[in-house]
PDB file of C-alpha atoms and ligand atoms in Angstrom:
ATOM      1  CA  MET A  23      65.538 107.702  84.689  1.00 54.00           C
ATOM      2  CA  ALA A  24      67.226 105.223  82.218  1.00 65.00           C
ATOM      3  CA  ALA A  25      64.979 102.225  81.230  1.00 64.00           C
ATOM      4  CA  ASN A  26      67.731  99.919  82.563  1.00 84.00           C
ATOM      5  CA  LEU A  27      68.074 101.775  85.969  1.00 89.00           C
ATOM      6  CA  GLN A  28      66.285 100.478  88.900  1.00 92.00           C
ATOM      7  CA  ILE A  29      66.494 102.089  92.519  1.00 94.00           C
ATOM      8  CA  ILE A  30      65.286  99.941  95.295  1.00 95.00           C
ATOM      9  CA  ILE A  31      65.209 101.271  98.863  1.00 95.00           C
ATOM     10  CA  GLU A  32      64.913  98.926 101.848  1.00 96.00           C
ATOM     11  CA  ASP A  33      64.056 100.160 105.336  1.00 96.00           C
ATOM     12  CA  ASP A  34      67.348  99.372 107.006  1.00 97.00           C
ATOM     13  CA  PRO A  35      70.667  97.504 106.510  1.00 98.00           C
ATOM     14  CA  MET A  36      69.149  94.316 107.265  1.00 98.00           C
ATOM     15  CA  GLY A  37      66.615  94.828 104.673  1.00 98.00           C
ATOM     16  CA  LEU A  38      69.298  95.755 102.185  1.00 98.00           C
ATOM     17  CA  ALA A  39      71.309  92.635 103.111  1.00 98.00           C
ATOM     18  CA  HIS A  40      68.135  90.255 102.675  1.00 97.00           C
ATOM     19  CA  ARG A  41      67.355  91.939  99.276  1.00 98.00           C
ATOM     20  CA  GLY A  42      70.972  91.717  98.180  1.00 98.00           C
ATOM     21  CA  ALA A  43      71.092  88.080  98.958  1.00 98.00           C
ATOM     22  CA  ARG A  44      67.948  87.476  97.175  1.00 98.00           C
ATOM     23  CA  ILE A  45      69.130  89.358  93.915  1.00 98.00           C
ATOM     24  CA  PHE A  46      72.317  87.187  94.076  1.00 98.00           C
ATOM     25  CA  ALA A  47      70.152  83.981  94.240  1.00 98.00           C
ATOM     26  CA  THR A  48      67.635  85.018  91.600  1.00 98.00           C
ATOM     27  CA  SER A  49      70.406  86.247  89.246  1.00 98.00           C
ATOM     28  CA  ALA A  50      72.195  82.993  89.905  1.00 98.00           C
ATOM     29  CA  ARG A  51      69.121  80.759  89.114  1.00 98.00           C
ATOM     30  CA  GLU A  52      68.247  82.789  86.012  1.00 98.00           C
ATOM     31  CA  SER A  53      71.841  82.684  84.657  1.00 98.00           C
ATOM     32  CA  VAL A  54      72.138  78.906  85.236  1.00 98.00           C
ATOM     33  CA  ASN A  55      68.807  78.380  83.457  1.00 98.00           C
ATOM     34  CA  ARG A  56      69.821  80.521  80.597  1.00 97.00           C
ATOM     35  CA  ASN A  57      73.449  79.432  79.966  1.00 96.00           C
ATOM     36  CA  GLY A  58      74.302  76.905  82.474  1.00 98.00           C
ATOM     37  CA  ARG A  59      76.449  78.846  84.890  1.00 98.00           C
ATOM     38  CA  PHE A  60      76.572  82.034  86.980  1.00 98.00           C
ATOM     39  CA  ALA A  61      79.872  84.168  86.609  1.00 99.00           C
ATOM     40  CA  VAL A  62      79.716  86.706  89.297  1.00 99.00           C
ATOM     41  CA  ALA A  63      82.196  89.268  90.714  1.00 99.00           C
ATOM     42  CA  LEU A  64      81.904  90.506  94.305  1.00 98.00           C
ATOM     43  CA  SER A  65      83.231  93.805  95.907  1.00 98.00           C
ATOM     44  CA  GLY A  66      84.765  94.105  99.354  1.00 96.00           C
ATOM     45  CA  GLY A  67      84.290  96.803 102.100  1.00 94.00           C
ATOM     46  CA  SER A  68      81.739  96.637 104.983  1.00 96.00           C
ATOM     47  CA  THR A  69      78.359  97.273 103.190  1.00 97.00           C
ATOM     48  CA  PRO A  70      78.142  93.654 101.524  1.00 97.00           C
ATOM     49  CA  LYS A  71      79.369  91.893 104.881  1.00 97.00           C
ATOM     50  CA  ARG A  72      75.822  91.089 106.146  1.00 98.00           C
ATOM     51  CA  MET A  73      74.501  90.196 102.637  1.00 98.00           C
ATOM     52  CA  ASN A  74      77.551  87.812 102.281  1.00 98.00           C
ATOM     53  CA  GLU A  75      76.810  86.162 105.685  1.00 98.00           C
ATOM     54  CA  MET A  76      73.234  85.678 104.458  1.00 98.00           C
ATOM     55  CA  LEU A  77      74.420  83.811 101.469  1.00 98.00           C
ATOM     56  CA  GLY A  78      75.813  81.285 103.896  1.00 96.00           C
ATOM     57  CA  GLU A  79      73.402  81.280 106.536  1.00 96.00           C
ATOM     58  CA  GLU A  80      70.289  81.053 104.136  1.00 94.00           C
ATOM     59  CA  THR A  81      71.801  79.117 101.317  1.00 90.00           C
ATOM     60  CA  SER A  82      69.199  76.475 101.293  1.00 91.00           C
ATOM     61  CA  ARG A  83      66.136  78.882 101.568  1.00 95.00           C
ATOM     62  CA  LEU A  84      67.851  80.980  98.722  1.00 97.00           C
ATOM     63  CA  LYS A  85      68.201  77.828  96.558  1.00 97.00           C
ATOM     64  CA  ILE A  86      71.565  79.095  95.054  1.00 98.00           C
ATOM     65  CA  PRO A  87      72.936  76.503  92.450  1.00 98.00           C
ATOM     66  CA  TRP A  88      76.474  76.697  93.979  1.00 98.00           C
ATOM     67  CA  ASP A  89      77.768  73.940  91.705  1.00 98.00           C
ATOM     68  CA  LYS A  90      77.357  76.310  88.872  1.00 98.00           C
ATOM     69  CA  VAL A  91      78.591  79.382  90.570  1.00 98.00           C
ATOM     70  CA  TYR A  92      81.918  80.895  89.450  1.00 98.00           C
ATOM     71  CA  LEU A  93      82.962  83.568  91.866  1.00 98.00           C
ATOM     72  CA  PHE A  94      85.377  86.258  91.029  1.00 99.00           C
ATOM     73  CA  TRP A  95      86.425  89.564  92.730  1.00 98.00           C
ATOM     74  CA  VAL A  96      85.921  93.062  91.548  1.00 98.00           C
ATOM     75  CA  ASP A  97      88.873  94.301  93.467  1.00 98.00           C
ATOM     76  CA  GLU A  98      91.367  93.276  96.214  1.00 97.00           C
ATOM     77  CA  ARG A  99      93.910  94.675  98.547  1.00 96.00           C
ATOM     78  CA  CYS A 100      97.279  93.297  98.033  1.00 95.00           C
ATOM     79  CA  VAL A 101      97.484  91.698 101.531  1.00 94.00           C
ATOM     80  CA  PRO A 102      97.655  88.144 102.840  1.00 93.00           C
ATOM     81  CA  GLU A 103      94.321  86.279 102.808  1.00 94.00           C
ATOM     82  CA  ASN A 104      94.225  86.213 106.541  1.00 94.00           C
ATOM     83  CA  ASP A 105      94.607  89.989 106.796  1.00 94.00           C
ATOM     84  CA  GLU A 106      91.231  91.640 107.857  1.00 94.00           C
ATOM     85  CA  ALA A 107      91.698  93.888 104.775  1.00 95.00           C
ATOM     86  CA  SER A 108      91.531  91.016 102.351  1.00 96.00           C
ATOM     87  CA  ASN A 109      88.145  91.056 100.424  1.00 97.00           C
ATOM     88  CA  TYR A 110      88.733  87.313  99.649  1.00 98.00           C
ATOM     89  CA  GLY A 111      89.401  86.557 103.212  1.00 97.00           C
ATOM     90  CA  ALA A 112      86.317  88.439 104.359  1.00 97.00           C
ATOM     91  CA  ALA A 113      84.139  86.491 101.965  1.00 98.00           C
ATOM     92  CA  LYS A 114      85.789  83.314 103.011  1.00 97.00           C
ATOM     93  CA  ARG A 115      84.941  83.988 106.695  1.00 96.00           C
ATOM     94  CA  ALA A 116      81.435  85.387 105.749  1.00 97.00           C
ATOM     95  CA  PHE A 117      80.256  82.446 103.489  1.00 98.00           C
ATOM     96  CA  LEU A 118      82.591  80.568 101.541  1.00 97.00           C
ATOM     97  CA  GLU A 119      83.411  77.991 104.175  1.00 95.00           C
ATOM     98  CA  SER A 120      79.693  77.303 104.554  1.00 95.00           C
ATOM     99  CA  VAL A 121      78.434  76.824 100.973  1.00 97.00           C
ATOM    100  CA  PRO A 122      79.154  73.802  98.561  1.00 97.00           C
ATOM    101  CA  ILE A 123      80.757  75.856  95.954  1.00 98.00           C
ATOM    102  CA  PRO A 124      83.624  73.759  94.364  1.00 98.00           C
ATOM    103  CA  GLU A 125      87.010  75.065  95.250  1.00 98.00           C
ATOM    104  CA  GLU A 126      88.125  75.228  91.623  1.00 98.00           C
ATOM    105  CA  GLN A 127      85.328  77.632  90.837  1.00 98.00           C
ATOM    106  CA  ILE A 128      86.561  80.291  93.229  1.00 98.00           C
ATOM    107  CA  TYR A 129      88.985  82.861  91.750  1.00 98.00           C
ATOM    108  CA  PRO A 130      90.431  85.110  94.428  1.00 98.00           C
ATOM    109  CA  MET A 131      92.638  87.948  93.045  1.00 98.00           C
ATOM    110  CA  PRO A 132      96.292  87.097  93.806  1.00 95.00           C
ATOM    111  CA  GLY A 133      97.239  89.467  96.537  1.00 85.00           C
ATOM    112  CA  GLU A 134     100.529  87.605  97.570  1.00 84.00           C
ATOM    113  CA  VAL A 135     102.540  88.591  94.300  1.00 90.00           C
ATOM    114  CA  SER A 136     103.452  92.039  93.101  1.00 95.00           C
ATOM    115  CA  PRO A 137     100.428  94.013  92.111  1.00 97.00           C
ATOM    116  CA  GLU A 138     101.619  94.212  88.445  1.00 97.00           C
ATOM    117  CA  ALA A 139     102.054  90.499  88.291  1.00 97.00           C
ATOM    118  CA  GLY A 140      98.838  89.873  90.121  1.00 98.00           C
ATOM    119  CA  ALA A 141      96.857  92.062  87.666  1.00 98.00           C
ATOM    120  CA  LEU A 142      98.380  90.208  84.688  1.00 98.00           C
ATOM    121  CA  ARG A 143      97.704  86.869  86.397  1.00 98.00           C
ATOM    122  CA  TYR A 144      94.080  87.684  87.125  1.00 98.00           C
ATOM    123  CA  GLN A 145      93.545  89.047  83.582  1.00 98.00           C
ATOM    124  CA  GLU A 146      94.896  85.662  82.250  1.00 98.00           C
ATOM    125  CA  ASN A 147      92.479  83.859  84.780  1.00 98.00           C
ATOM    126  CA  ILE A 148      89.552  85.834  83.187  1.00 98.00           C
ATOM    127  CA  ARG A 149      90.610  85.372  79.690  1.00 98.00           C
ATOM    128  CA  ASP A 150      90.882  81.572  80.067  1.00 98.00           C
ATOM    129  CA  PHE A 151      87.592  81.255  81.996  1.00 98.00           C
ATOM    130  CA  PHE A 152      85.775  83.246  79.320  1.00 98.00           C
ATOM    131  CA  HIS A 153      87.821  81.830  76.346  1.00 98.00           C
ATOM    132  CA  LEU A 154      88.803  85.352  75.260  1.00 97.00           C
ATOM    133  CA  THR A 155      91.119  86.466  72.685  1.00 93.00           C
ATOM    134  CA  GLU A 156      93.912  89.091  73.636  1.00 92.00           C
ATOM    135  CA  THR A 157      91.425  91.928  72.907  1.00 93.00           C
ATOM    136  CA  GLY A 158      88.213  90.109  73.986  1.00 96.00           C
ATOM    137  CA  LYS A 159      86.128  91.473  76.911  1.00 98.00           C
ATOM    138  CA  PRO A 160      84.378  89.205  79.445  1.00 98.00           C
ATOM    139  CA  ILE A 161      80.556  89.372  80.138  1.00 98.00           C
ATOM    140  CA  PHE A 162      79.894  88.657  83.849  1.00 98.00           C
ATOM    141  CA  ASP A 163      76.277  87.599  84.810  1.00 98.00           C
ATOM    142  CA  ALA A 164      76.364  89.933  87.640  1.00 98.00           C
ATOM    143  CA  ILE A 165      78.774  92.297  89.336  1.00 98.00           C
ATOM    144  CA  PHE A 166      78.180  93.719  92.902  1.00 98.00           C
ATOM    145  CA  LEU A 167      79.550  96.943  93.655  1.00 98.00           C
ATOM    146  CA  GLY A 168      79.956  99.477  96.557  1.00 98.00           C
ATOM    147  CA  VAL A 169      80.564 103.110  96.503  1.00 98.00           C
ATOM    148  CA  GLY A 170      82.922 105.242  98.565  1.00 98.00           C
ATOM    149  CA  LYS A 171      82.085 108.693 100.152  1.00 98.00           C
ATOM    150  CA  ASP A 172      84.332 110.140  97.513  1.00 97.00           C
ATOM    151  CA  GLY A 173      82.313 108.454  94.604  1.00 98.00           C
ATOM    152  CA  HIS A 174      84.781 105.660  93.897  1.00 98.00           C
ATOM    153  CA  THR A 175      83.640 102.186  93.161  1.00 98.00           C
ATOM    154  CA  ALA A 176      85.771  98.962  92.865  1.00 98.00           C
ATOM    155  CA  SER A 177      89.233 100.314  93.392  1.00 98.00           C
ATOM    156  CA  LEU A 178      88.619 103.053  90.752  1.00 98.00           C
ATOM    157  CA  PHE A 179      89.477 106.199  92.751  1.00 98.00           C
ATOM    158  CA  PRO A 180      88.843 109.798  91.441  1.00 97.00           C
ATOM    159  CA  GLY A 181      91.706 111.396  89.337  1.00 96.00           C
ATOM    160  CA  GLN A 182      93.406 108.046  88.826  1.00 97.00           C
ATOM    161  CA  LYS A 183      94.760 106.754  85.405  1.00 97.00           C
ATOM    162  CA  ALA A 184      92.903 103.400  85.972  1.00 98.00           C
ATOM    163  CA  LEU A 185      89.657 105.256  84.950  1.00 98.00           C
ATOM    164  CA  GLU A 186      90.994 105.895  81.533  1.00 98.00           C
ATOM    165  CA  GLU A 187      91.914 102.050  80.843  1.00 98.00           C
ATOM    166  CA  ARG A 188      90.087 100.616  77.970  1.00 98.00           C
ATOM    167  CA  GLU A 189      92.068  97.594  76.993  1.00 97.00           C
ATOM    168  CA  ARG A 190      93.412  95.751  80.214  1.00 98.00           C
ATOM    169  CA  LEU A 191      90.912  93.958  82.168  1.00 98.00           C
ATOM    170  CA  VAL A 192      92.610  94.242  85.404  1.00 98.00           C
ATOM    171  CA  VAL A 193      94.998  96.936  86.722  1.00 98.00           C
ATOM    172  CA  ALA A 194      97.104  97.604  89.717  1.00 98.00           C
ATOM    173  CA  VAL A 195      96.383 100.830  91.704  1.00 98.00           C
ATOM    174  CA  LYS A 196      97.079 102.297  95.190  1.00 95.00           C
ATOM    175  CA  GLY A 197      94.527 104.172  97.184  1.00 92.00           C
ATOM    176  CA  GLY A 198      91.424 104.033  99.261  1.00 93.00           C
ATOM    177  CA  GLU A 199      91.078 103.023 102.957  1.00 91.00           C
ATOM    178  CA  PRO A 200      93.348 101.232 103.859  1.00 91.00           C
ATOM    179  CA  ASN A 201      95.679 103.004 101.460  1.00 93.00           C
ATOM    180  CA  VAL A 202      97.397  99.913 100.108  1.00 94.00           C
ATOM    181  CA  PRO A 203      98.386  98.476  96.694  1.00 96.00           C
ATOM    182  CA  ARG A 204      95.184  97.002  95.159  1.00 97.00           C
ATOM    183  CA  LEU A 205      93.986  95.073  92.091  1.00 98.00           C
ATOM    184  CA  THR A 206      90.785  96.222  90.277  1.00 98.00           C
ATOM    185  CA  LEU A 207      88.627  95.228  87.353  1.00 98.00           C
ATOM    186  CA  THR A 208      88.325  97.988  84.849  1.00 98.00           C
ATOM    187  CA  TYR A 209      85.392  99.691  83.172  1.00 98.00           C
ATOM    188  CA  PRO A 210      85.499  97.580  80.046  1.00 98.00           C
ATOM    189  CA  VAL A 211      84.777  94.767  82.209  1.00 98.00           C
ATOM    190  CA  LEU A 212      82.502  96.269  84.816  1.00 98.00           C
ATOM    191  CA  ASN A 213      80.210  97.763  82.148  1.00 98.00           C
ATOM    192  CA  ARG A 214      79.733  94.712  80.256  1.00 98.00           C
ATOM    193  CA  ALA A 215      78.075  92.794  82.995  1.00 98.00           C
ATOM    194  CA  ARG A 216      74.419  91.642  82.420  1.00 98.00           C
ATOM    195  CA  HIS A 217      73.422  93.002  85.723  1.00 98.00           C
ATOM    196  CA  ILE A 218      75.422  95.459  87.897  1.00 98.00           C
ATOM    197  CA  VAL A 219      74.263  95.901  91.430  1.00 98.00           C
ATOM    198  CA  PHE A 220      75.277  98.838  93.663  1.00 98.00           C
ATOM    199  CA  LEU A 221      74.853  98.408  97.508  1.00 98.00           C
ATOM    200  CA  ALA A 222      74.980 101.604  99.643  1.00 98.00           C
ATOM    201  CA  SER A 223      74.004 101.883 103.197  1.00 98.00           C
ATOM    202  CA  GLY A 224      73.855 104.581 105.953  1.00 98.00           C
ATOM    203  CA  LYS A 225      73.699 108.288 106.161  1.00 98.00           C
ATOM    204  CA  SER A 226      77.263 108.701 105.319  1.00 98.00           C
ATOM    205  CA  LYS A 227      76.591 107.731 101.687  1.00 98.00           C
ATOM    206  CA  ALA A 228      73.496 110.029 101.344  1.00 98.00           C
ATOM    207  CA  GLU A 229      75.533 113.122  99.905  1.00 98.00           C
ATOM    208  CA  ILE A 230      77.471 111.166  97.396  1.00 98.00           C
ATOM    209  CA  LEU A 231      74.355 109.292  96.252  1.00 97.00           C
ATOM    210  CA  LYS A 232      72.520 112.478  95.657  1.00 96.00           C
ATOM    211  CA  THR A 233      75.384 113.704  93.459  1.00 96.00           C
ATOM    212  CA  ILE A 234      75.792 110.453  91.653  1.00 96.00           C
ATOM    213  CA  LEU A 235      72.055 109.880  90.839  1.00 94.00           C
ATOM    214  CA  GLU A 236      71.113 113.657  90.360  1.00 92.00           C
ATOM    215  CA  SER A 237      74.011 115.302  88.799  1.00 89.00           C
ATOM    216  CA  LYS A 238      74.221 115.447  85.042  1.00 88.00           C
ATOM    217  CA  GLU A 239      78.133 115.717  85.077  1.00 88.00           C
ATOM    218  CA  MET A 240      79.598 112.227  84.815  1.00 87.00           C
ATOM    219  CA  ARG A 241      82.788 112.950  86.764  1.00 92.00           C
ATOM    220  CA  LEU A 242      82.729 110.475  89.619  1.00 97.00           C
ATOM    221  CA  PRO A 243      84.030 106.822  89.162  1.00 98.00           C
ATOM    222  CA  ALA A 244      80.699 105.401  90.242  1.00 98.00           C
ATOM    223  CA  GLN A 245      78.913 107.657  87.691  1.00 97.00           C
ATOM    224  CA  LYS A 246      81.014 105.980  84.870  1.00 97.00           C
ATOM    225  CA  ILE A 247      79.383 102.685  85.662  1.00 97.00           C
ATOM    226  CA  GLN A 248      76.924 102.722  82.736  1.00 96.00           C
ATOM    227  CA  PRO A 249      76.143  99.120  81.545  1.00 96.00           C
ATOM    228  CA  VAL A 250      76.712  98.550  77.835  1.00 96.00           C
ATOM    229  CA  ASN A 251      73.633  96.108  77.457  1.00 95.00           C
ATOM    230  CA  GLY A 252      72.871  95.185  81.121  1.00 96.00           C
ATOM    231  CA  LYS A 253      70.622  96.277  84.028  1.00 96.00           C
ATOM    232  CA  LEU A 254      71.784  98.629  86.698  1.00 97.00           C
ATOM    233  CA  THR A 255      70.251  98.392  90.177  1.00 97.00           C
ATOM    234  CA  TRP A 256      71.059 100.638  93.094  1.00 97.00           C
ATOM    235  CA  LEU A 257      70.163  98.844  96.227  1.00 97.00           C
ATOM    236  CA  LEU A 258      69.899 101.314  99.156  1.00 97.00           C
ATOM    237  CA  ASP A 259      68.517 101.797 102.612  1.00 97.00           C
ATOM    238  CA  GLN A 260      66.460 104.555 103.751  1.00 96.00           C
ATOM    239  CA  ASP A 261      69.409 106.376 105.488  1.00 97.00           C
ATOM    240  CA  ALA A 262      71.458 106.207 102.183  1.00 98.00           C
ATOM    241  CA  ALA A 263      68.627 107.398 100.050  1.00 97.00           C
ATOM    242  CA  SER A 264      67.561 110.138 102.534  1.00 96.00           C
ATOM    243  CA  LEU A 265      68.572 112.992 100.156  1.00 96.00           C
ATOM    244  CA  LEU A 266      67.084 111.641  96.944  1.00 94.00           C
ATOM    245  CA  PRO A 267      63.939 113.199  95.638  1.00 89.00           C
ATOM    246  CA  GLU A 268      60.800 111.328  96.336  1.00 81.00           C
ATOM    247  CA  GLU A 269      59.989 110.574  92.694  1.00 79.00           C
ATOM    248  CA  MET A 270      63.375 108.953  92.185  1.00 76.00           C
ATOM    249  CA  ALA A 271      62.867 106.021  94.333  1.00 63.00           C
ATOM    250  CA  ARG A 272      60.562 103.007  94.206  1.00 58.00           C
ATOM    251  CA  VAL A 273      60.305 102.243  97.775  1.00 51.00           C
ATOM    252  CA  VAL A 274      60.266  98.471  98.288  1.00 51.00           C
ATOM    253  CA  SER A 275      58.434  97.397 101.420  1.00 42.00           C
ATOM    254  CA  ALA A 276      60.727  95.118 103.531  1.00 42.00           C
ATOM    255  CA  GLY A 277      60.353  91.364 103.659  1.00 38.00           C
TER     256      GLY A 277
HETATM  257  C1  LIG B   9      87.026  97.768  98.487  1.00 94.63           C
HETATM  258  C2  LIG B   9      85.557  97.963  97.836  1.00 94.63           C
HETATM  259  C3  LIG B   9      85.254  99.288  97.637  1.00 94.63           C
HETATM  260  C4  LIG B   9      83.967  99.397  98.453  1.00 94.63           C
HETATM  261  C5  LIG B   9      83.784 101.029  98.674  1.00 94.63           C
HETATM  262  C6  LIG B   9      82.602 101.027  99.827  1.00 94.63           C
HETATM  263  O1  LIG B   9      87.670  96.840  98.265  1.00 94.63           O
HETATM  264  O2  LIG B   9      87.210  98.723  99.120  1.00 94.63           O
HETATM  265  O3  LIG B   9      85.513  97.144  96.699  1.00 94.63           O
HETATM  266  O4  LIG B   9      84.889  99.760  96.316  1.00 94.63           O
HETATM  267  O5  LIG B   9      82.850  98.951  97.814  1.00 94.63           O
HETATM  268  O6  LIG B   9      84.895 101.493  99.322  1.00 94.63           O
HETATM  269  O7  LIG B   9      83.030 100.507 101.030  1.00 94.63           O
HETATM  270  P1  LIG B   9      82.107 100.406 102.311  1.00 94.63           P
HETATM  271  O8  LIG B   9      81.118  99.322 101.848  1.00 94.63           O
HETATM  272  O9  LIG B   9      83.120  99.803 103.362  1.00 94.63           O
HETATM  273  O10 LIG B   9      81.528 101.705 102.618  1.00 94.63           O
END
């Protein structure tokens, strides 16, 4: 197993959510101590829901320096914020309305304009925030990802052109469930993060996780997540890890 790869297995989805929230908090404090801010990008989907809720419910215990947190999204469905498919809308409902993060430090992906225009606008947002040149690439302190049963991550779906993108930071795609137009960060952004944390929960992810973590062929989108300099953590629960060989996982006791 690569030196920068860590697999943590929690007993159940609740344990996974707790651990995910603690990783967020620790990463935030370390980033703020190191460079005065925490630039993080979150994914959508159902897996991170409970973790996100804990970011709100346990914010004082987690000691998250919200005044120094800059929140971005990994991907977004191009729907209105109040649509249940909206990743930003889900985060807002889960924790954003109950934590003291300054409004101007929250960067939702623009789902209300055309996908192409939204991708260009978000790319400019990222360039402005990280003070990048036309060819510069951002380094997020942390990026939280999920994985689909088909091995997709972010909104990078198998067989799509977006997987080959090496210059643009954000692209417009269509696919996934729901099968709608989406915006997604690209590999040049995702793979430069200082810490990439995958969350995967439940038996339905066991098969794809076995393929992703065991297969030598790097053909699935989630397998192409290979940090340039950062750390890669797979945070799983027992059900999701149930097909992994014993020696692959450092089982973390809950709590
Ligand atoms: C999205 C997500 C996507 C998600 C996976 C897993 O917007 O759909 O970013 O990449 O992480 O599809 O989704 P679940 O957590 O719902 O299984």
